[in-house]
PDB file of C-alpha atoms in Angstrom:
ATOM      1  CA  UNK S  10      68.266 -53.942 268.327  1.00 39.00           C
ATOM      2  CA  UNK S  11      64.890 -53.390 266.759  1.00 39.00           C
ATOM      3  CA  UNK S  12      64.766 -53.896 263.010  1.00 42.00           C
ATOM      4  CA  UNK S  13      68.129 -52.236 262.359  1.00 41.00           C
ATOM      5  CA  UNK S  14      66.812 -48.794 263.326  1.00 39.00           C
ATOM      6  CA  UNK S  15      69.535 -48.151 265.860  1.00 38.00           C
ATOM      7  CA  UNK S  16      66.978 -48.236 268.687  1.00 37.00           C
ATOM      8  CA  UNK S  17      67.290 -50.594 271.599  1.00 36.00           C
ATOM      9  CA  UNK S  18      64.864 -51.524 274.314  1.00 35.00           C
ATOM     10  CA  UNK S  19      65.525 -53.232 277.581  1.00 41.00           C
ATOM     11  CA  UNK S  20      62.661 -55.070 279.222  1.00 44.00           C
ATOM     12  CA  UNK S  21      61.337 -53.164 282.227  1.00 45.00           C
ATOM     13  CA  UNK S  22      62.666 -49.776 281.047  1.00 44.00           C
ATOM     14  CA  UNK S  23      60.007 -47.090 280.884  1.00 44.00           C
ATOM     15  CA  UNK S  24      60.292 -43.477 279.894  1.00 38.00           C
ATOM     16  CA  UNK S  25      60.151 -40.829 282.584  1.00 42.00           C
ATOM     17  CA  UNK S  26      61.751 -37.395 282.751  1.00 43.00           C
ATOM     18  CA  UNK S  27      64.105 -38.709 285.452  1.00 50.00           C
ATOM     19  CA  UNK S  28      65.631 -41.368 283.168  1.00 49.00           C
ATOM     20  CA  UNK S  29      65.513 -39.355 279.931  1.00 44.00           C
ATOM     21  CA  UNK S  30      68.893 -39.961 278.250  1.00 48.00           C
ATOM     22  CA  UNK S  31      68.829 -36.635 276.421  1.00 45.00           C
ATOM     23  CA  UNK S  32      70.955 -33.927 278.039  1.00 47.00           C
ATOM     24  CA  UNK S  33      69.416 -30.729 279.318  1.00 49.00           C
ATOM     25  CA  UNK S  34      69.658 -27.962 276.726  1.00 51.00           C
ATOM     26  CA  UNK S  35      72.758 -25.830 277.175  1.00 67.00           C
ATOM     27  CA  UNK S  36      71.404 -22.356 277.759  1.00 72.00           C
ATOM     28  CA  UNK S  37      73.139 -19.174 278.724  1.00 71.00           C
ATOM     29  CA  UNK S  38      71.005 -17.599 281.447  1.00 73.00           C
ATOM     30  CA  UNK S  39      73.593 -15.939 283.658  1.00 81.00           C
ATOM     31  CA  UNK S  40      72.846 -12.376 284.816  1.00 85.00           C
ATOM     32  CA  UNK S  41      75.154  -9.693 283.437  1.00 82.00           C
ATOM     33  CA  UNK S  42      75.797  -5.956 283.746  1.00 89.00           C
ATOM     34  CA  UNK S  43      76.217  -3.394 280.937  1.00 88.00           C
ATOM     35  CA  UNK S  44      76.772   0.323 281.566  1.00 89.00           C
ATOM     36  CA  UNK S  45      75.939  -0.152 285.244  1.00 90.00           C
ATOM     37  CA  UNK S  46      72.565  -1.801 284.539  1.00 90.00           C
ATOM     38  CA  UNK S  47      71.978  -5.412 285.636  1.00 91.00           C
ATOM     39  CA  UNK S  48      70.100  -7.775 283.304  1.00 90.00           C
ATOM     40  CA  UNK S  49      68.598 -11.088 284.430  1.00 91.00           C
ATOM     41  CA  UNK S  50      67.614 -13.483 281.608  1.00 91.00           C
ATOM     42  CA  UNK S  51      64.109 -14.969 281.595  1.00 92.00           C
ATOM     43  CA  UNK S  52      63.359 -18.469 282.809  1.00 91.00           C
ATOM     44  CA  UNK S  53      62.408 -20.970 280.102  1.00 90.00           C
ATOM     45  CA  UNK S  54      58.649 -20.911 280.789  1.00 91.00           C
ATOM     46  CA  UNK S  55      58.539 -17.098 280.557  1.00 93.00           C
ATOM     47  CA  UNK S  56      60.722 -17.093 277.448  1.00 93.00           C
ATOM     48  CA  UNK S  57      58.408 -19.541 275.666  1.00 94.00           C
ATOM     49  CA  UNK S  58      55.488 -17.121 276.225  1.00 96.00           C
ATOM     50  CA  UNK S  59      57.442 -14.022 275.125  1.00 96.00           C
ATOM     51  CA  UNK S  60      55.817 -11.742 272.540  1.00 98.00           C
ATOM     52  CA  UNK S  61      56.557  -8.035 272.201  1.00 97.00           C
ATOM     53  CA  UNK S  62      56.074  -5.242 269.685  1.00 98.00           C
ATOM     54  CA  UNK S  63      58.602  -2.431 269.423  1.00 97.00           C
ATOM     55  CA  UNK S  64      61.710  -1.126 267.708  1.00 96.00           C
ATOM     56  CA  UNK S  65      64.364  -3.303 266.095  1.00 96.00           C
ATOM     57  CA  UNK S  66      67.698  -1.948 264.988  1.00 94.00           C
ATOM     58  CA  UNK S  67      70.012  -3.452 262.395  1.00 93.00           C
ATOM     59  CA  UNK S  68      73.492  -4.237 263.694  1.00 86.00           C
ATOM     60  CA  UNK S  69      76.758  -6.043 262.997  1.00 77.00           C
ATOM     61  CA  UNK S  70      77.198  -7.790 259.663  1.00 74.00           C
ATOM     62  CA  UNK S  71      79.111 -10.688 261.186  1.00 71.00           C
ATOM     63  CA  UNK S  72      82.678 -11.568 261.903  1.00 75.00           C
ATOM     64  CA  UNK S  73      82.587 -10.722 265.610  1.00 82.00           C
ATOM     65  CA  UNK S  74      82.085 -13.084 268.545  1.00 81.00           C
ATOM     66  CA  UNK S  75      78.570 -13.204 270.036  1.00 82.00           C
ATOM     67  CA  UNK S  76      77.611 -13.748 273.671  1.00 81.00           C
ATOM     68  CA  UNK S  77      77.471 -17.522 273.078  1.00 76.00           C
ATOM     69  CA  UNK S  78      81.204 -17.485 272.270  1.00 80.00           C
ATOM     70  CA  UNK S  79      80.655 -18.327 268.613  1.00 83.00           C
ATOM     71  CA  UNK S  80      81.575 -16.290 265.564  1.00 85.00           C
ATOM     72  CA  UNK S  81      78.571 -14.470 264.073  1.00 83.00           C
ATOM     73  CA  UNK S  82      78.530 -15.473 260.385  1.00 82.00           C
ATOM     74  CA  UNK S  83      78.835 -12.737 257.772  1.00 87.00           C
ATOM     75  CA  UNK S  84      75.490 -12.592 255.954  1.00 87.00           C
ATOM     76  CA  UNK S  85      73.857 -14.812 258.612  1.00 90.00           C
ATOM     77  CA  UNK S  86      70.398 -14.494 260.149  1.00 93.00           C
ATOM     78  CA  UNK S  87      70.887 -13.845 263.842  1.00 93.00           C
ATOM     79  CA  UNK S  88      69.751 -11.417 266.509  1.00 95.00           C
ATOM     80  CA  UNK S  89      70.577  -9.985 269.927  1.00 94.00           C
ATOM     81  CA  UNK S  90      68.153  -9.733 272.840  1.00 95.00           C
ATOM     82  CA  UNK S  91      68.733  -8.499 276.384  1.00 94.00           C
ATOM     83  CA  UNK S  92      66.900 -11.167 278.388  1.00 94.00           C
ATOM     84  CA  UNK S  93      65.931 -14.213 276.304  1.00 95.00           C
ATOM     85  CA  UNK S  94      67.927 -17.354 277.174  1.00 94.00           C
ATOM     86  CA  UNK S  95      70.707 -17.959 274.654  1.00 92.00           C
ATOM     87  CA  UNK S  96      70.213 -19.537 272.222  1.00 93.00           C
ATOM     88  CA  UNK S  97      66.555 -19.037 271.388  1.00 94.00           C
ATOM     89  CA  UNK S  98      64.672 -18.874 268.104  1.00 95.00           C
ATOM     90  CA  UNK S  99      62.235 -16.026 267.527  1.00 97.00           C
ATOM     91  CA  UNK S 100      59.984 -14.929 264.685  1.00 97.00           C
ATOM     92  CA  UNK S 101      60.574 -11.283 263.754  1.00 97.00           C
ATOM     93  CA  UNK S 102      57.729  -9.696 261.762  1.00 97.00           C
ATOM     94  CA  UNK S 103      57.911  -6.247 260.191  1.00 96.00           C
ATOM     95  CA  UNK S 104      54.800  -4.239 261.029  1.00 97.00           C
ATOM     96  CA  UNK S 105      55.319  -2.232 257.819  1.00 95.00           C
ATOM     97  CA  UNK S 106      55.704  -5.078 255.295  1.00 95.00           C
ATOM     98  CA  UNK S 107      54.047  -7.975 257.139  1.00 96.00           C
ATOM     99  CA  UNK S 108      57.026 -10.195 256.222  1.00 96.00           C
ATOM    100  CA  UNK S 109      58.571 -12.395 258.886  1.00 97.00           C
ATOM    101  CA  UNK S 110      61.772 -14.348 259.444  1.00 96.00           C
ATOM    102  CA  UNK S 111      62.738 -16.993 262.001  1.00 96.00           C
ATOM    103  CA  UNK S 112      65.971 -15.952 263.673  1.00 95.00           C
ATOM    104  CA  UNK S 113      68.460 -17.494 266.121  1.00 94.00           C
ATOM    105  CA  UNK S 114      69.108 -15.213 269.094  1.00 94.00           C
ATOM    106  CA  UNK S 115      72.757 -15.765 270.026  1.00 91.00           C
ATOM    107  CA  UNK S 116      73.959 -12.374 271.265  1.00 91.00           C
ATOM    108  CA  UNK S 117      73.122  -9.744 273.896  1.00 93.00           C
ATOM    109  CA  UNK S 118      71.707  -6.311 273.160  1.00 89.00           C
ATOM    110  CA  UNK S 119      70.349  -3.860 272.209  1.00 92.00           C
ATOM    111  CA  UNK S 120      71.399  -1.566 275.010  1.00 89.00           C
ATOM    112  CA  UNK S 121      69.288   1.350 273.818  1.00 87.00           C
ATOM    113  CA  UNK S 122      66.254   1.720 276.089  1.00 85.00           C
ATOM    114  CA  UNK S 123      63.643   2.005 273.297  1.00 91.00           C
ATOM    115  CA  UNK S 124      64.758  -1.018 271.269  1.00 95.00           C
ATOM    116  CA  UNK S 125      63.625  -4.596 271.904  1.00 97.00           C
ATOM    117  CA  UNK S 126      65.906  -6.511 269.520  1.00 97.00           C
ATOM    118  CA  UNK S 127      68.927  -6.076 267.267  1.00 95.00           C
ATOM    119  CA  UNK S 128      68.749  -7.934 263.938  1.00 95.00           C
ATOM    120  CA  UNK S 129      71.416  -8.753 261.395  1.00 94.00           C
ATOM    121  CA  UNK S 130      71.299  -7.147 257.928  1.00 94.00           C
ATOM    122  CA  UNK S 131      70.201 -10.507 256.424  1.00 94.00           C
ATOM    123  CA  UNK S 132      67.140 -10.537 258.703  1.00 95.00           C
ATOM    124  CA  UNK S 133      66.346  -6.924 257.794  1.00 95.00           C
ATOM    125  CA  UNK S 134      66.454  -7.828 254.085  1.00 94.00           C
ATOM    126  CA  UNK S 135      64.287 -10.919 254.645  1.00 95.00           C
ATOM    127  CA  UNK S 136      61.529  -8.845 256.278  1.00 95.00           C
ATOM    128  CA  UNK S 137      61.755  -6.111 253.655  1.00 93.00           C
ATOM    129  CA  UNK S 138      63.650  -3.485 255.651  1.00 90.00           C
ATOM    130  CA  UNK S 139      66.991  -1.776 255.208  1.00 84.00           C
ATOM    131  CA  UNK S 140      69.434  -0.298 257.702  1.00 84.00           C
ATOM    132  CA  UNK S 141      68.019   1.719 260.555  1.00 87.00           C
ATOM    133  CA  UNK S 142      65.230   1.244 263.061  1.00 93.00           C
ATOM    134  CA  UNK S 143      62.017  -0.648 262.251  1.00 93.00           C
ATOM    135  CA  UNK S 144      58.768  -1.474 264.035  1.00 96.00           C
ATOM    136  CA  UNK S 145      58.527  -5.236 264.548  1.00 97.00           C
ATOM    137  CA  UNK S 146      56.751  -7.942 266.495  1.00 98.00           C
ATOM    138  CA  UNK S 147      58.995 -10.549 268.154  1.00 98.00           C
ATOM    139  CA  UNK S 148      57.610 -13.944 269.242  1.00 98.00           C
ATOM    140  CA  UNK S 149      59.523 -16.877 270.710  1.00 97.00           C
ATOM    141  CA  UNK S 150      59.411 -20.115 268.719  1.00 95.00           C
ATOM    142  CA  UNK S 151      61.813 -22.226 270.801  1.00 94.00           C
ATOM    143  CA  UNK S 152      64.438 -22.055 273.512  1.00 92.00           C
ATOM    144  CA  UNK S 153      67.739 -23.901 273.096  1.00 84.00           C
ATOM    145  CA  UNK S 154      69.129 -25.637 270.044  1.00 71.00           C
ATOM    146  CA  UNK S 155      67.111 -28.828 270.482  1.00 58.00           C
ATOM    147  CA  UNK S 156      63.934 -29.853 268.677  1.00 49.00           C
TER     148      UNK S 156
END
């Protein structure tokens, strides 16, 4: 043990991606079909470069189960995207107010062809919007739940 920090070091052990003790992030990237249309989630490298401007709709105020198999919290800040790996974190910025909010993407949707993301009511309030459809910019901050 080194100085009681909880770290240990064995002589001759060097870091490399092959012997990294951290597990791979658990991501949901399986293709799926909705209304006869097939969706294939992005690979991690593409997802990390993702930035798009378009329509966001406000949906679901919690209580249901998202695509990750977890309950969406009532009043929580979450979003749904068709092809980002789940989970991901994105920054949603209202083009009208200029306000932004960092949001965990943990569900699939929207399945309306003109919309790029569904946001929870808490996200809509945070960026200065109400119910309905809003013009936003969406940018990926991270992929997975890790650092």
